[in-house]
GROMACS .gro file of C-alpha atoms in nm:
model
  486
    1UNK     CA    1   0.956  -3.990   0.944
    2UNK     CA    2   0.942  -4.224   0.718
    3UNK     CA    3   1.032  -4.568   0.910
    4UNK     CA    4   0.662  -4.735   1.005
    5UNK     CA    5   0.693  -4.767   0.584
    6UNK     CA    6   0.906  -5.024   0.367
    7UNK     CA    7   1.060  -4.904   0.129
    8UNK     CA    8   1.069  -5.032  -0.203
    9UNK     CA    9   1.416  -5.140  -0.294
   10UNK     CA   10   1.381  -5.068  -0.619
   11UNK     CA   11   1.131  -4.802  -0.858
   12UNK     CA   12   0.943  -4.731  -1.120
   13UNK     CA   13   1.014  -4.396  -1.139
   14UNK     CA   14   1.326  -4.110  -1.091
   15UNK     CA   15   1.017  -3.848  -1.017
   16UNK     CA   16   0.644  -3.839  -0.976
   17UNK     CA   17   0.513  -3.458  -1.008
   18UNK     CA   18   0.137  -3.407  -0.904
   19UNK     CA   19  -0.031  -3.120  -1.097
   20UNK     CA   20   0.075  -3.034  -1.453
   21UNK     CA   21   0.008  -2.637  -1.395
   22UNK     CA   22   0.369  -2.407  -1.454
   23UNK     CA   23   0.521  -2.587  -1.175
   24UNK     CA   24   0.469  -2.928  -1.258
   25UNK     CA   25   0.561  -2.834  -1.572
   26UNK     CA   26   0.849  -2.675  -1.559
   27UNK     CA   27   0.983  -2.961  -1.330
   28UNK     CA   28   0.845  -3.206  -1.562
   29UNK     CA   29   1.020  -3.050  -1.853
   30UNK     CA   30   1.368  -3.010  -1.624
   31UNK     CA   31   1.361  -3.360  -1.512
   32UNK     CA   32   1.294  -3.464  -1.877
   33UNK     CA   33   1.587  -3.287  -1.976
   34UNK     CA   34   1.832  -3.405  -1.777
   35UNK     CA   35   1.716  -3.791  -1.863
   36UNK     CA   36   1.556  -3.888  -1.471
   37UNK     CA   37   1.228  -4.108  -1.589
   38UNK     CA   38   0.942  -3.897  -1.502
   39UNK     CA   39   0.590  -3.900  -1.429
   40UNK     CA   40   0.374  -3.635  -1.451
   41UNK     CA   41   0.041  -3.697  -1.335
   42UNK     CA   42  -0.259  -3.431  -1.385
   43UNK     CA   43  -0.601  -3.502  -1.313
   44UNK     CA   44  -0.752  -3.230  -1.471
   45UNK     CA   45  -0.657  -3.007  -1.808
   46UNK     CA   46  -0.265  -2.933  -1.899
   47UNK     CA   47  -0.116  -2.620  -1.805
   48UNK     CA   48  -0.383  -2.553  -1.466
   49UNK     CA   49  -0.540  -2.357  -1.334
   50UNK     CA   50  -0.274  -2.026  -1.536
   51UNK     CA   51  -0.419  -2.089  -1.851
   52UNK     CA   52  -0.713  -2.215  -1.806
   53UNK     CA   53  -0.920  -1.963  -1.577
   54UNK     CA   54  -0.642  -1.734  -1.394
   55UNK     CA   55  -0.352  -1.578  -1.615
   56UNK     CA   56  -0.455  -1.626  -1.985
   57UNK     CA   57  -0.807  -1.583  -1.991
   58UNK     CA   58  -0.792  -1.294  -1.765
   59UNK     CA   59  -0.534  -1.089  -1.941
   60UNK     CA   60  -0.761  -1.185  -2.267
   61UNK     CA   61  -1.094  -1.061  -2.151
   62UNK     CA   62  -0.915  -0.731  -2.037
   63UNK     CA   63  -0.786  -0.685  -2.328
   64UNK     CA   64  -1.116  -0.696  -2.457
   65UNK     CA   65  -1.200  -0.452  -2.220
   66UNK     CA   66  -0.935  -0.271  -2.287
   67UNK     CA   67  -1.047  -0.196  -2.698
   68UNK     CA   68  -1.420  -0.100  -2.546
   69UNK     CA   69  -1.249   0.149  -2.341
   70UNK     CA   70  -1.007   0.337  -2.619
   71UNK     CA   71  -1.320   0.321  -2.837
   72UNK     CA   72  -1.510   0.512  -2.615
   73UNK     CA   73  -1.256   0.734  -2.488
   74UNK     CA   74  -1.123   0.794  -2.828
   75UNK     CA   75  -1.200   1.181  -2.956
   76UNK     CA   76  -0.896   1.280  -2.715
   77UNK     CA   77  -0.676   1.086  -2.988
   78UNK     CA   78  -0.919   1.355  -3.201
   79UNK     CA   79  -1.051   1.030  -3.351
   80UNK     CA   80  -1.472   1.036  -3.298
   81UNK     CA   81  -1.671   0.791  -3.274
   82UNK     CA   82  -1.998   0.646  -3.114
   83UNK     CA   83  -2.037   0.410  -2.832
   84UNK     CA   84  -1.877   0.071  -2.831
   85UNK     CA   85  -2.129  -0.162  -2.859
   86UNK     CA   86  -2.022  -0.450  -2.724
   87UNK     CA   87  -2.069  -0.808  -2.852
   88UNK     CA   88  -2.029  -1.034  -2.506
   89UNK     CA   89  -2.021  -1.403  -2.642
   90UNK     CA   90  -1.816  -1.280  -2.911
   91UNK     CA   91  -1.537  -1.133  -2.626
   92UNK     CA   92  -1.603  -1.511  -2.414
   93UNK     CA   93  -1.561  -1.659  -2.790
   94UNK     CA   94  -1.190  -1.558  -2.829
   95UNK     CA   95  -1.073  -1.623  -2.454
   96UNK     CA   96  -1.108  -1.939  -2.517
   97UNK     CA   97  -0.973  -1.888  -2.850
   98UNK     CA   98  -0.675  -1.780  -2.699
   99UNK     CA   99  -0.672  -2.023  -2.400
  100UNK     CA  100  -0.669  -2.264  -2.744
  101UNK     CA  101  -0.409  -2.093  -2.906
  102UNK     CA  102  -0.179  -2.171  -2.536
  103UNK     CA  103  -0.306  -2.473  -2.481
  104UNK     CA  104  -0.019  -2.628  -2.762
  105UNK     CA  105   0.259  -2.452  -2.524
  106UNK     CA  106   0.115  -2.783  -2.262
  107UNK     CA  107  -0.041  -3.011  -2.380
  108UNK     CA  108   0.043  -3.371  -2.366
  109UNK     CA  109   0.146  -3.397  -2.715
  110UNK     CA  110   0.420  -3.187  -2.698
  111UNK     CA  111   0.535  -3.316  -2.306
  112UNK     CA  112   0.543  -3.652  -2.431
  113UNK     CA  113   0.760  -3.576  -2.687
  114UNK     CA  114   0.971  -3.420  -2.437
  115UNK     CA  115   0.996  -3.768  -2.270
  116UNK     CA  116   0.722  -3.684  -1.989
  117UNK     CA  117   0.522  -4.003  -1.931
  118UNK     CA  118   0.231  -3.776  -1.798
  119UNK     CA  119  -0.053  -4.015  -1.740
  120UNK     CA  120  -0.423  -3.852  -1.615
  121UNK     CA  121  -0.575  -3.870  -1.312
  122UNK     CA  122  -0.602  -3.862  -0.996
  123UNK     CA  123  -0.279  -3.917  -0.765
  124UNK     CA  124  -0.317  -4.039  -0.406
  125UNK     CA  125  -0.016  -4.122  -0.202
  126UNK     CA  126  -0.050  -4.541  -0.058
  127UNK     CA  127   0.304  -4.448   0.129
  128UNK     CA  128   0.572  -4.234   0.129
  129UNK     CA  129   0.702  -4.430  -0.199
  130UNK     CA  130   0.418  -4.535  -0.422
  131UNK     CA  131   0.080  -4.341  -0.584
  132UNK     CA  132  -0.226  -4.466  -0.678
  133UNK     CA  133  -0.404  -4.301  -0.985
  134UNK     CA  134  -0.755  -4.381  -0.974
  135UNK     CA  135  -0.764  -4.547  -0.720
  136UNK     CA  136  -0.633  -4.883  -0.991
  137UNK     CA  137  -0.299  -4.842  -1.137
  138UNK     CA  138   0.024  -4.784  -0.879
  139UNK     CA  139   0.353  -4.644  -0.935
  140UNK     CA  140   0.636  -4.572  -0.699
  141UNK     CA  141   0.919  -4.283  -0.699
  142UNK     CA  142   1.201  -4.204  -0.553
  143UNK     CA  143   1.151  -3.820  -0.542
  144UNK     CA  144   0.750  -3.628  -0.569
  145UNK     CA  145   0.703  -3.284  -0.626
  146UNK     CA  146   0.396  -3.171  -0.537
  147UNK     CA  147   0.219  -2.930  -0.709
  148UNK     CA  148  -0.148  -2.948  -0.706
  149UNK     CA  149  -0.172  -2.528  -0.633
  150UNK     CA  150  -0.455  -2.356  -0.483
  151UNK     CA  151  -0.833  -2.346  -0.495
  152UNK     CA  152  -1.028  -2.015  -0.372
  153UNK     CA  153  -1.105  -1.907  -0.111
  154UNK     CA  154  -1.478  -1.896   0.032
  155UNK     CA  155  -1.517  -1.709   0.379
  156UNK     CA  156  -1.792  -1.920   0.591
  157UNK     CA  157  -2.027  -1.642   0.577
  158UNK     CA  158  -2.397  -1.714   0.597
  159UNK     CA  159  -2.611  -1.756   0.347
  160UNK     CA  160  -2.300  -1.802   0.093
  161UNK     CA  161  -2.401  -2.175  -0.062
  162UNK     CA  162  -2.692  -1.982  -0.146
  163UNK     CA  163  -2.574  -1.681  -0.296
  164UNK     CA  164  -2.540  -1.833  -0.660
  165UNK     CA  165  -2.153  -1.688  -0.664
  166UNK     CA  166  -1.835  -1.728  -0.894
  167UNK     CA  167  -1.514  -1.733  -0.847
  168UNK     CA  168  -1.181  -1.669  -1.070
  169UNK     CA  169  -1.215  -1.990  -1.176
  170UNK     CA  170  -1.563  -2.095  -1.274
  171UNK     CA  171  -1.653  -1.714  -1.354
  172UNK     CA  172  -1.511  -1.815  -1.735
  173UNK     CA  173  -1.772  -2.133  -1.813
  174UNK     CA  174  -2.087  -1.946  -1.645
  175UNK     CA  175  -2.021  -1.633  -1.843
  176UNK     CA  176  -1.903  -1.789  -2.198
  177UNK     CA  177  -2.348  -1.871  -2.199
  178UNK     CA  178  -2.474  -1.490  -2.111
  179UNK     CA  179  -2.608  -1.238  -2.417
  180UNK     CA  180  -2.430  -0.961  -2.203
  181UNK     CA  181  -2.228  -0.826  -1.917
  182UNK     CA  182  -2.369  -0.877  -1.547
  183UNK     CA  183  -2.541  -0.561  -1.523
  184UNK     CA  184  -2.521  -0.531  -1.151
  185UNK     CA  185  -2.195  -0.694  -1.066
  186UNK     CA  186  -2.018  -0.759  -0.673
  187UNK     CA  187  -1.647  -0.839  -0.626
  188UNK     CA  188  -1.579  -0.933  -0.329
  189UNK     CA  189  -1.175  -0.808  -0.269
  190UNK     CA  190  -0.990  -0.540  -0.385
  191UNK     CA  191  -0.658  -0.760  -0.396
  192UNK     CA  192  -0.556  -0.736  -0.754
  193UNK     CA  193  -0.752  -1.073  -0.940
  194UNK     CA  194  -1.034  -0.823  -0.799
  195UNK     CA  195  -0.943  -0.496  -0.952
  196UNK     CA  196  -0.847  -0.667  -1.281
  197UNK     CA  197  -1.169  -0.793  -1.313
  198UNK     CA  198  -1.403  -0.522  -1.146
  199UNK     CA  199  -1.218  -0.238  -1.416
  200UNK     CA  200  -1.283  -0.516  -1.721
  201UNK     CA  201  -1.638  -0.597  -1.694
  202UNK     CA  202  -1.680  -0.224  -1.569
  203UNK     CA  203  -1.597  -0.129  -1.952
  204UNK     CA  204  -1.758  -0.436  -2.055
  205UNK     CA  205  -2.087  -0.256  -1.938
  206UNK     CA  206  -2.114  -0.415  -1.596
  207UNK     CA  207  -2.160  -0.144  -1.358
  208UNK     CA  208  -1.908  -0.309  -1.069
  209UNK     CA  209  -1.900  -0.252  -0.650
  210UNK     CA  210  -1.550  -0.353  -0.526
  211UNK     CA  211  -1.627  -0.450  -0.151
  212UNK     CA  212  -1.315  -0.438   0.078
  213UNK     CA  213  -1.207  -0.539   0.500
  214UNK     CA  214  -0.905  -0.295   0.385
  215UNK     CA  215  -0.823   0.073   0.441
  216UNK     CA  216  -0.739   0.030   0.060
  217UNK     CA  217  -0.715  -0.126  -0.231
  218UNK     CA  218  -0.403  -0.394  -0.346
  219UNK     CA  219  -0.265  -0.336   0.045
  220UNK     CA  220   0.051  -0.553  -0.023
  221UNK     CA  221   0.129  -0.262  -0.262
  222UNK     CA  222   0.335   0.051  -0.256
  223UNK     CA  223   0.035   0.295  -0.135
  224UNK     CA  224   0.059   0.587  -0.329
  225UNK     CA  225   0.102   0.342  -0.614
  226UNK     CA  226  -0.329   0.176  -0.532
  227UNK     CA  227  -0.354   0.511  -0.448
  228UNK     CA  228  -0.368   0.572  -0.814
  229UNK     CA  229  -0.514   0.210  -0.965
  230UNK     CA  230  -0.794   0.303  -0.702
  231UNK     CA  231  -0.867   0.674  -0.858
  232UNK     CA  232  -0.909   0.485  -1.199
  233UNK     CA  233  -1.135   0.225  -1.126
  234UNK     CA  234  -1.444   0.540  -0.943
  235UNK     CA  235  -1.362   0.733  -1.239
  236UNK     CA  236  -1.459   0.503  -1.468
  237UNK     CA  237  -1.792   0.384  -1.220
  238UNK     CA  238  -1.644   0.168  -1.027
  239UNK     CA  239  -1.781   0.206  -0.695
  240UNK     CA  240  -1.519   0.110  -0.430
  241UNK     CA  241  -1.637   0.015  -0.028
  242UNK     CA  242  -1.308  -0.042   0.157
  243UNK     CA  243  -1.346  -0.061   0.466
  244UNK     CA  244  -1.650  -0.294   0.439
  245UNK     CA  245  -1.667  -0.601   0.595
  246UNK     CA  246  -1.925  -0.851   0.475
  247UNK     CA  247  -2.137  -1.015   0.715
  248UNK     CA  248  -2.417  -1.254   0.525
  249UNK     CA  249  -2.604  -1.321   0.274
  250UNK     CA  250  -2.927  -1.224   0.193
  251UNK     CA  251  -3.230  -1.350   0.023
  252UNK     CA  252  -3.310  -1.177  -0.386
  253UNK     CA  253  -2.947  -1.205  -0.433
  254UNK     CA  254  -2.767  -0.914  -0.199
  255UNK     CA  255  -2.457  -0.917   0.028
  256UNK     CA  256  -2.470  -0.713   0.342
  257UNK     CA  257  -2.159  -0.536   0.448
  258UNK     CA  258  -2.053  -0.302   0.773
  259UNK     CA  259  -1.877  -0.010   0.692
  260UNK     CA  260  -1.818   0.325   0.884
  261UNK     CA  261  -2.160   0.466   0.850
  262UNK     CA  262  -2.249   0.092   0.946
  263UNK     CA  263  -2.488  -0.166   0.794
  264UNK     CA  264  -2.630  -0.211   0.377
  265UNK     CA  265  -2.694  -0.413   0.200
  266UNK     CA  266  -2.546  -0.442  -0.172
  267UNK     CA  267  -2.789  -0.542  -0.466
  268UNK     CA  268  -2.591  -0.739  -0.677
  269UNK     CA  269  -2.671  -0.945  -1.034
  270UNK     CA  270  -2.395  -1.188  -0.957
  271UNK     CA  271  -2.095  -1.181  -0.744
  272UNK     CA  272  -1.735  -1.280  -0.835
  273UNK     CA  273  -1.547  -1.424  -0.407
  274UNK     CA  274  -1.192  -1.282  -0.504
  275UNK     CA  275  -1.016  -1.273  -0.152
  276UNK     CA  276  -0.779  -1.484  -0.185
  277UNK     CA  277  -0.648  -1.864  -0.224
  278UNK     CA  278  -0.580  -2.180  -0.037
  279UNK     CA  279  -0.339  -2.473  -0.120
  280UNK     CA  280  -0.472  -2.811  -0.238
  281UNK     CA  281  -0.384  -3.054  -0.054
  282UNK     CA  282  -0.657  -3.271  -0.030
  283UNK     CA  283  -0.716  -3.605  -0.114
  284UNK     CA  284  -0.341  -3.706  -0.254
  285UNK     CA  285  -0.331  -3.872   0.090
  286UNK     CA  286  -0.061  -3.563   0.202
  287UNK     CA  287  -0.239  -3.588   0.559
  288UNK     CA  288  -0.248  -3.987   0.576
  289UNK     CA  289   0.164  -3.863   0.538
  290UNK     CA  290   0.125  -3.614   0.793
  291UNK     CA  291   0.294  -3.376   0.541
  292UNK     CA  292  -0.014  -3.132   0.655
  293UNK     CA  293   0.005  -2.921   0.948
  294UNK     CA  294  -0.228  -2.676   0.959
  295UNK     CA  295  -0.410  -2.722   0.638
  296UNK     CA  296  -0.110  -2.555   0.479
  297UNK     CA  297   0.160  -2.824   0.303
  298UNK     CA  298   0.452  -2.792   0.574
  299UNK     CA  299   0.790  -2.694   0.392
  300UNK     CA  300   1.126  -2.579   0.448
  301UNK     CA  301   1.329  -2.325   0.232
  302UNK     CA  302   1.447  -2.587   0.017
  303UNK     CA  303   1.081  -2.666  -0.067
  304UNK     CA  304   1.138  -3.049   0.113
  305UNK     CA  305   0.796  -3.129   0.305
  306UNK     CA  306   0.803  -3.361   0.628
  307UNK     CA  307   0.957  -3.633   0.434
  308UNK     CA  308   1.273  -3.546   0.296
  309UNK     CA  309   1.248  -3.718  -0.103
  310UNK     CA  310   0.903  -3.535  -0.114
  311UNK     CA  311   0.887  -3.218  -0.229
  312UNK     CA  312   0.654  -2.912  -0.334
  313UNK     CA  313   0.636  -2.591  -0.535
  314UNK     CA  314   0.332  -2.338  -0.759
  315UNK     CA  315   0.084  -2.297  -0.524
  316UNK     CA  316   0.076  -2.529  -0.250
  317UNK     CA  317   0.384  -2.471  -0.133
  318UNK     CA  318   0.204  -2.099   0.040
  319UNK     CA  319   0.517  -1.898  -0.012
  320UNK     CA  320   0.348  -1.686  -0.346
  321UNK     CA  321   0.085  -1.708  -0.574
  322UNK     CA  322   0.215  -1.637  -0.919
  323UNK     CA  323   0.255  -1.812  -1.243
  324UNK     CA  324   0.647  -1.717  -1.254
  325UNK     CA  325   0.668  -1.744  -0.965
  326UNK     CA  326   0.612  -2.152  -0.968
  327UNK     CA  327   0.881  -2.199  -1.223
  328UNK     CA  328   1.099  -2.035  -1.037
  329UNK     CA  329   0.984  -2.264  -0.772
  330UNK     CA  330   1.051  -2.538  -0.979
  331UNK     CA  331   1.322  -2.529  -1.073
  332UNK     CA  332   1.477  -2.526  -0.749
  333UNK     CA  333   1.207  -2.827  -0.648
  334UNK     CA  334   1.345  -3.032  -0.933
  335UNK     CA  335   1.700  -3.010  -0.922
  336UNK     CA  336   1.688  -3.005  -0.493
  337UNK     CA  337   1.496  -3.384  -0.568
  338UNK     CA  338   1.736  -3.547  -0.828
  339UNK     CA  339   2.109  -3.352  -0.663
  340UNK     CA  340   1.972  -3.479  -0.308
  341UNK     CA  341   2.208  -3.588  -0.134
  342UNK     CA  342   2.474  -3.396  -0.346
  343UNK     CA  343   2.387  -3.046  -0.350
  344UNK     CA  344   2.113  -2.859  -0.290
  345UNK     CA  345   1.947  -2.524  -0.295
  346UNK     CA  346   1.798  -2.232  -0.118
  347UNK     CA  347   1.540  -2.096  -0.286
  348UNK     CA  348   1.589  -1.755  -0.336
  349UNK     CA  349   1.266  -1.496  -0.361
  350UNK     CA  350   1.417  -1.199  -0.307
  351UNK     CA  351   1.442  -1.063  -0.721
  352UNK     CA  352   0.993  -1.207  -0.743
  353UNK     CA  353   0.842  -0.947  -0.975
  354UNK     CA  354   0.486  -0.940  -0.997
  355UNK     CA  355   0.209  -0.719  -1.175
  356UNK     CA  356  -0.159  -0.573  -1.106
  357UNK     CA  357  -0.257  -0.541  -1.450
  358UNK     CA  358  -0.576  -0.282  -1.414
  359UNK     CA  359  -0.494   0.013  -1.582
  360UNK     CA  360  -0.280   0.188  -1.489
  361UNK     CA  361  -0.023  -0.112  -1.427
  362UNK     CA  362   0.111  -0.156  -1.168
  363UNK     CA  363   0.436  -0.336  -1.099
  364UNK     CA  364   0.685  -0.471  -0.816
  365UNK     CA  365   0.982  -0.617  -0.772
  366UNK     CA  366   1.138  -0.694  -0.397
  367UNK     CA  367   1.055  -0.435  -0.106
  368UNK     CA  368   0.797  -0.156  -0.091
  369UNK     CA  369   0.863   0.149   0.147
  370UNK     CA  370   0.615  -0.039   0.443
  371UNK     CA  371   0.869  -0.390   0.365
  372UNK     CA  372   1.143  -0.168   0.399
  373UNK     CA  373   1.024   0.043   0.723
  374UNK     CA  374   0.942  -0.297   0.931
  375UNK     CA  375   1.241  -0.409   0.832
  376UNK     CA  376   1.429  -0.142   1.043
  377UNK     CA  377   1.603  -0.124   0.667
  378UNK     CA  378   1.803   0.194   0.646
  379UNK     CA  379   1.693   0.366   0.231
  380UNK     CA  380   1.652   0.627  -0.016
  381UNK     CA  381   1.352   0.655  -0.222
  382UNK     CA  382   1.413   0.812  -0.628
  383UNK     CA  383   1.105   0.935  -0.776
  384UNK     CA  384   1.099   0.980  -1.123
  385UNK     CA  385   0.730   1.072  -1.234
  386UNK     CA  386   0.608   0.920  -1.597
  387UNK     CA  387   0.448   1.299  -1.680
  388UNK     CA  388   0.843   1.423  -1.794
  389UNK     CA  389   0.814   1.139  -2.030
  390UNK     CA  390   0.843   1.185  -2.381
  391UNK     CA  391   0.631   0.897  -2.456
  392UNK     CA  392   0.382   0.908  -2.170
  393UNK     CA  393   0.336   1.256  -2.301
  394UNK     CA  394   0.306   1.154  -2.714
  395UNK     CA  395   0.093   0.831  -2.592
  396UNK     CA  396  -0.142   1.111  -2.373
  397UNK     CA  397  -0.085   0.793  -2.079
  398UNK     CA  398   0.147   1.127  -1.856
  399UNK     CA  399   0.034   0.959  -1.508
  400UNK     CA  400   0.215   0.763  -1.318
  401UNK     CA  401   0.578   0.698  -1.172
  402UNK     CA  402   0.891   0.509  -1.128
  403UNK     CA  403   0.966   0.464  -0.751
  404UNK     CA  404   1.314   0.281  -0.707
  405UNK     CA  405   1.392   0.172  -0.346
  406UNK     CA  406   1.813   0.141  -0.339
  407UNK     CA  407   2.046   0.100   0.057
  408UNK     CA  408   2.159   0.398   0.211
  409UNK     CA  409   2.445   0.550   0.064
  410UNK     CA  410   2.455   0.343  -0.248
  411UNK     CA  411   2.322   0.246  -0.560
  412UNK     CA  412   2.219  -0.108  -0.472
  413UNK     CA  413   1.877  -0.145  -0.519
  414UNK     CA  414   1.610  -0.270  -0.287
  415UNK     CA  415   1.292  -0.278  -0.471
  416UNK     CA  416   1.081  -0.110  -0.739
  417UNK     CA  417   0.749   0.022  -0.781
  418UNK     CA  418   0.682   0.138  -1.106
  419UNK     CA  419   0.224   0.212  -1.205
  420UNK     CA  420   0.164   0.353  -1.551
  421UNK     CA  421   0.119   0.202  -1.890
  422UNK     CA  422   0.383  -0.102  -1.953
  423UNK     CA  423   0.475  -0.094  -1.642
  424UNK     CA  424   0.542  -0.439  -1.595
  425UNK     CA  425   0.750  -0.411  -1.946
  426UNK     CA  426   0.951  -0.169  -1.767
  427UNK     CA  427   0.994  -0.351  -1.462
  428UNK     CA  428   1.215  -0.588  -1.672
  429UNK     CA  429   1.554  -0.451  -1.637
  430UNK     CA  430   1.516  -0.345  -1.300
  431UNK     CA  431   1.437  -0.728  -1.255
  432UNK     CA  432   1.726  -0.788  -1.438
  433UNK     CA  433   1.930  -0.459  -1.291
  434UNK     CA  434   1.882  -0.655  -0.916
  435UNK     CA  435   1.899  -1.032  -1.005
  436UNK     CA  436   2.266  -0.945  -1.136
  437UNK     CA  437   2.370  -0.731  -0.856
  438UNK     CA  438   2.301  -0.374  -1.130
  439UNK     CA  439   2.337  -0.069  -0.905
  440UNK     CA  440   2.146   0.248  -1.032
  441UNK     CA  441   2.426   0.395  -1.253
  442UNK     CA  442   2.485   0.139  -1.479
  443UNK     CA  443   2.121   0.170  -1.624
  444UNK     CA  444   2.225   0.541  -1.578
  445UNK     CA  445   2.517   0.418  -1.830
  446UNK     CA  446   2.262   0.191  -2.065
  447UNK     CA  447   2.167   0.335  -2.413
  448UNK     CA  448   1.776   0.327  -2.384
  449UNK     CA  449   1.594   0.403  -2.759
  450UNK     CA  450   1.455   0.748  -2.751
  451UNK     CA  451   1.124   0.744  -2.727
  452UNK     CA  452   1.068   0.463  -2.508
  453UNK     CA  453   0.856   0.386  -2.190
  454UNK     CA  454   1.181   0.203  -2.077
  455UNK     CA  455   1.369   0.545  -2.035
  456UNK     CA  456   1.124   0.590  -1.773
  457UNK     CA  457   1.428   0.345  -1.528
  458UNK     CA  458   1.691   0.554  -1.688
  459UNK     CA  459   1.546   0.867  -1.617
  460UNK     CA  460   1.436   0.754  -1.279
  461UNK     CA  461   1.887   0.686  -1.226
  462UNK     CA  462   1.970   0.955  -1.345
  463UNK     CA  463   1.744   1.160  -1.110
  464UNK     CA  464   1.977   0.895  -0.816
  465UNK     CA  465   2.209   1.084  -0.955
  466UNK     CA  466   2.119   1.408  -0.931
  467UNK     CA  467   2.059   1.413  -0.584
  468UNK     CA  468   2.422   1.378  -0.521
  469UNK     CA  469   2.589   1.590  -0.716
  470UNK     CA  470   2.950   1.624  -0.607
  471UNK     CA  471   2.886   1.969  -0.494
  472UNK     CA  472   3.273   2.031  -0.378
  473UNK     CA  473   3.355   1.970  -0.720
  474UNK     CA  474   3.085   2.099  -0.884
  475UNK     CA  475   3.239   2.487  -0.708
  476UNK     CA  476   3.590   2.357  -0.769
  477UNK     CA  477   3.560   2.267  -1.194
  478UNK     CA  478   3.312   2.599  -1.156
  479UNK     CA  479   3.573   2.830  -1.041
  480UNK     CA  480   3.822   2.590  -1.322
  481UNK     CA  481   3.608   2.737  -1.644
  482UNK     CA  482   3.648   3.058  -1.493
  483UNK     CA  483   3.967   3.060  -1.462
  484UNK     CA  484   4.024   2.953  -1.851
  485UNK     CA  485   3.813   3.270  -1.957
  486UNK     CA  486   4.061   3.491  -1.802
   0.00000   0.00000   0.00000
């Protein structure tokens, strides 16, 4: 495909990485560790969406909202207090302070010290081996990794451009100048981002409404677990409109939606659009190289684009949209790019966990029940309810469950869904077991400290074993012990 261009006889770099989010940073780090000459090009802030507008600020906001909720809910723990007073500007300053504290991990100084050539500017391909930075400086490389991330998708609804909409990226700067959280906040989209922001802003004083076109929230997740999240949101005052399709924006800040009862208008002071994200592929010269197909960066199981020396990783690859998923892909992309043509590794997504950071947390790895059925797999389901867990009872958080799918007739783990307090932390042990091909019996044999949340995994494994007791052997043992007693 690159035959129409003249390939350089010498290259300035072994690898050029475009984009300094999680995927780009890890790619550049790996290249520097193996002593390759690598340049990392970023037009905006180091750390990408995760540090500046995604994971880090959202989790900081969620923590402040959680504290506010704990103050309001303290009476059930025997602590009397008044209603929390929300200092919203202070909340947003704390969000900014958290970003500032983490920034050094992703800084130019750190990566320069590691041997990475960090360049600030817009990179654009002028041919398959050459990029131009800000229309001036040119660099060549033997291999490239595209790690340009993704941007919020804005549906082409009538009136959207005049709606004053915010996204998960733009809300932070806008809210930083607000004296209070929005009074009436509409969130369009009931996925993880929408649910997390809905609960956080509701707890910080907003009256939140979620509008979701599907018949339930968190459509990708286990239906039983998603129902618990929905119930908690509603119990805290969030209005949830599922099976409602956004039609248009009307004057006076209102969203017109259509649901089973018909059309209705929902007034708002602010609206956040969180209906998904699209890969950032425009403006880098990728279309001119023929790498973009149908708005997507075409790539194979080795993360190669249509040109075998150009790889991709992270959100732009279009396979998953998780920070740790981007780092995971970065290992494959960088190793495949640098080891070419001697070695290549097929990207493995089978053990890629994800967490929705609502209360209760919802954590998943591997297959859900719906996915296993869709694949025609034979499987068993083991469920352990957290209302039986001593630590959960002690903390008055005795709700949620651990649900583990195993291959029929085996303790091999196909997937797990955990919903409850600290679900993301509990999931780590199951993820480790899956990655290293350990079954539920290995978890059961592991000593867990008491009382901890992680014991839920052991008790789930115990439930698995209990359902498979060797009844014939136990009957023989009963007779044997009866004989021993005389």
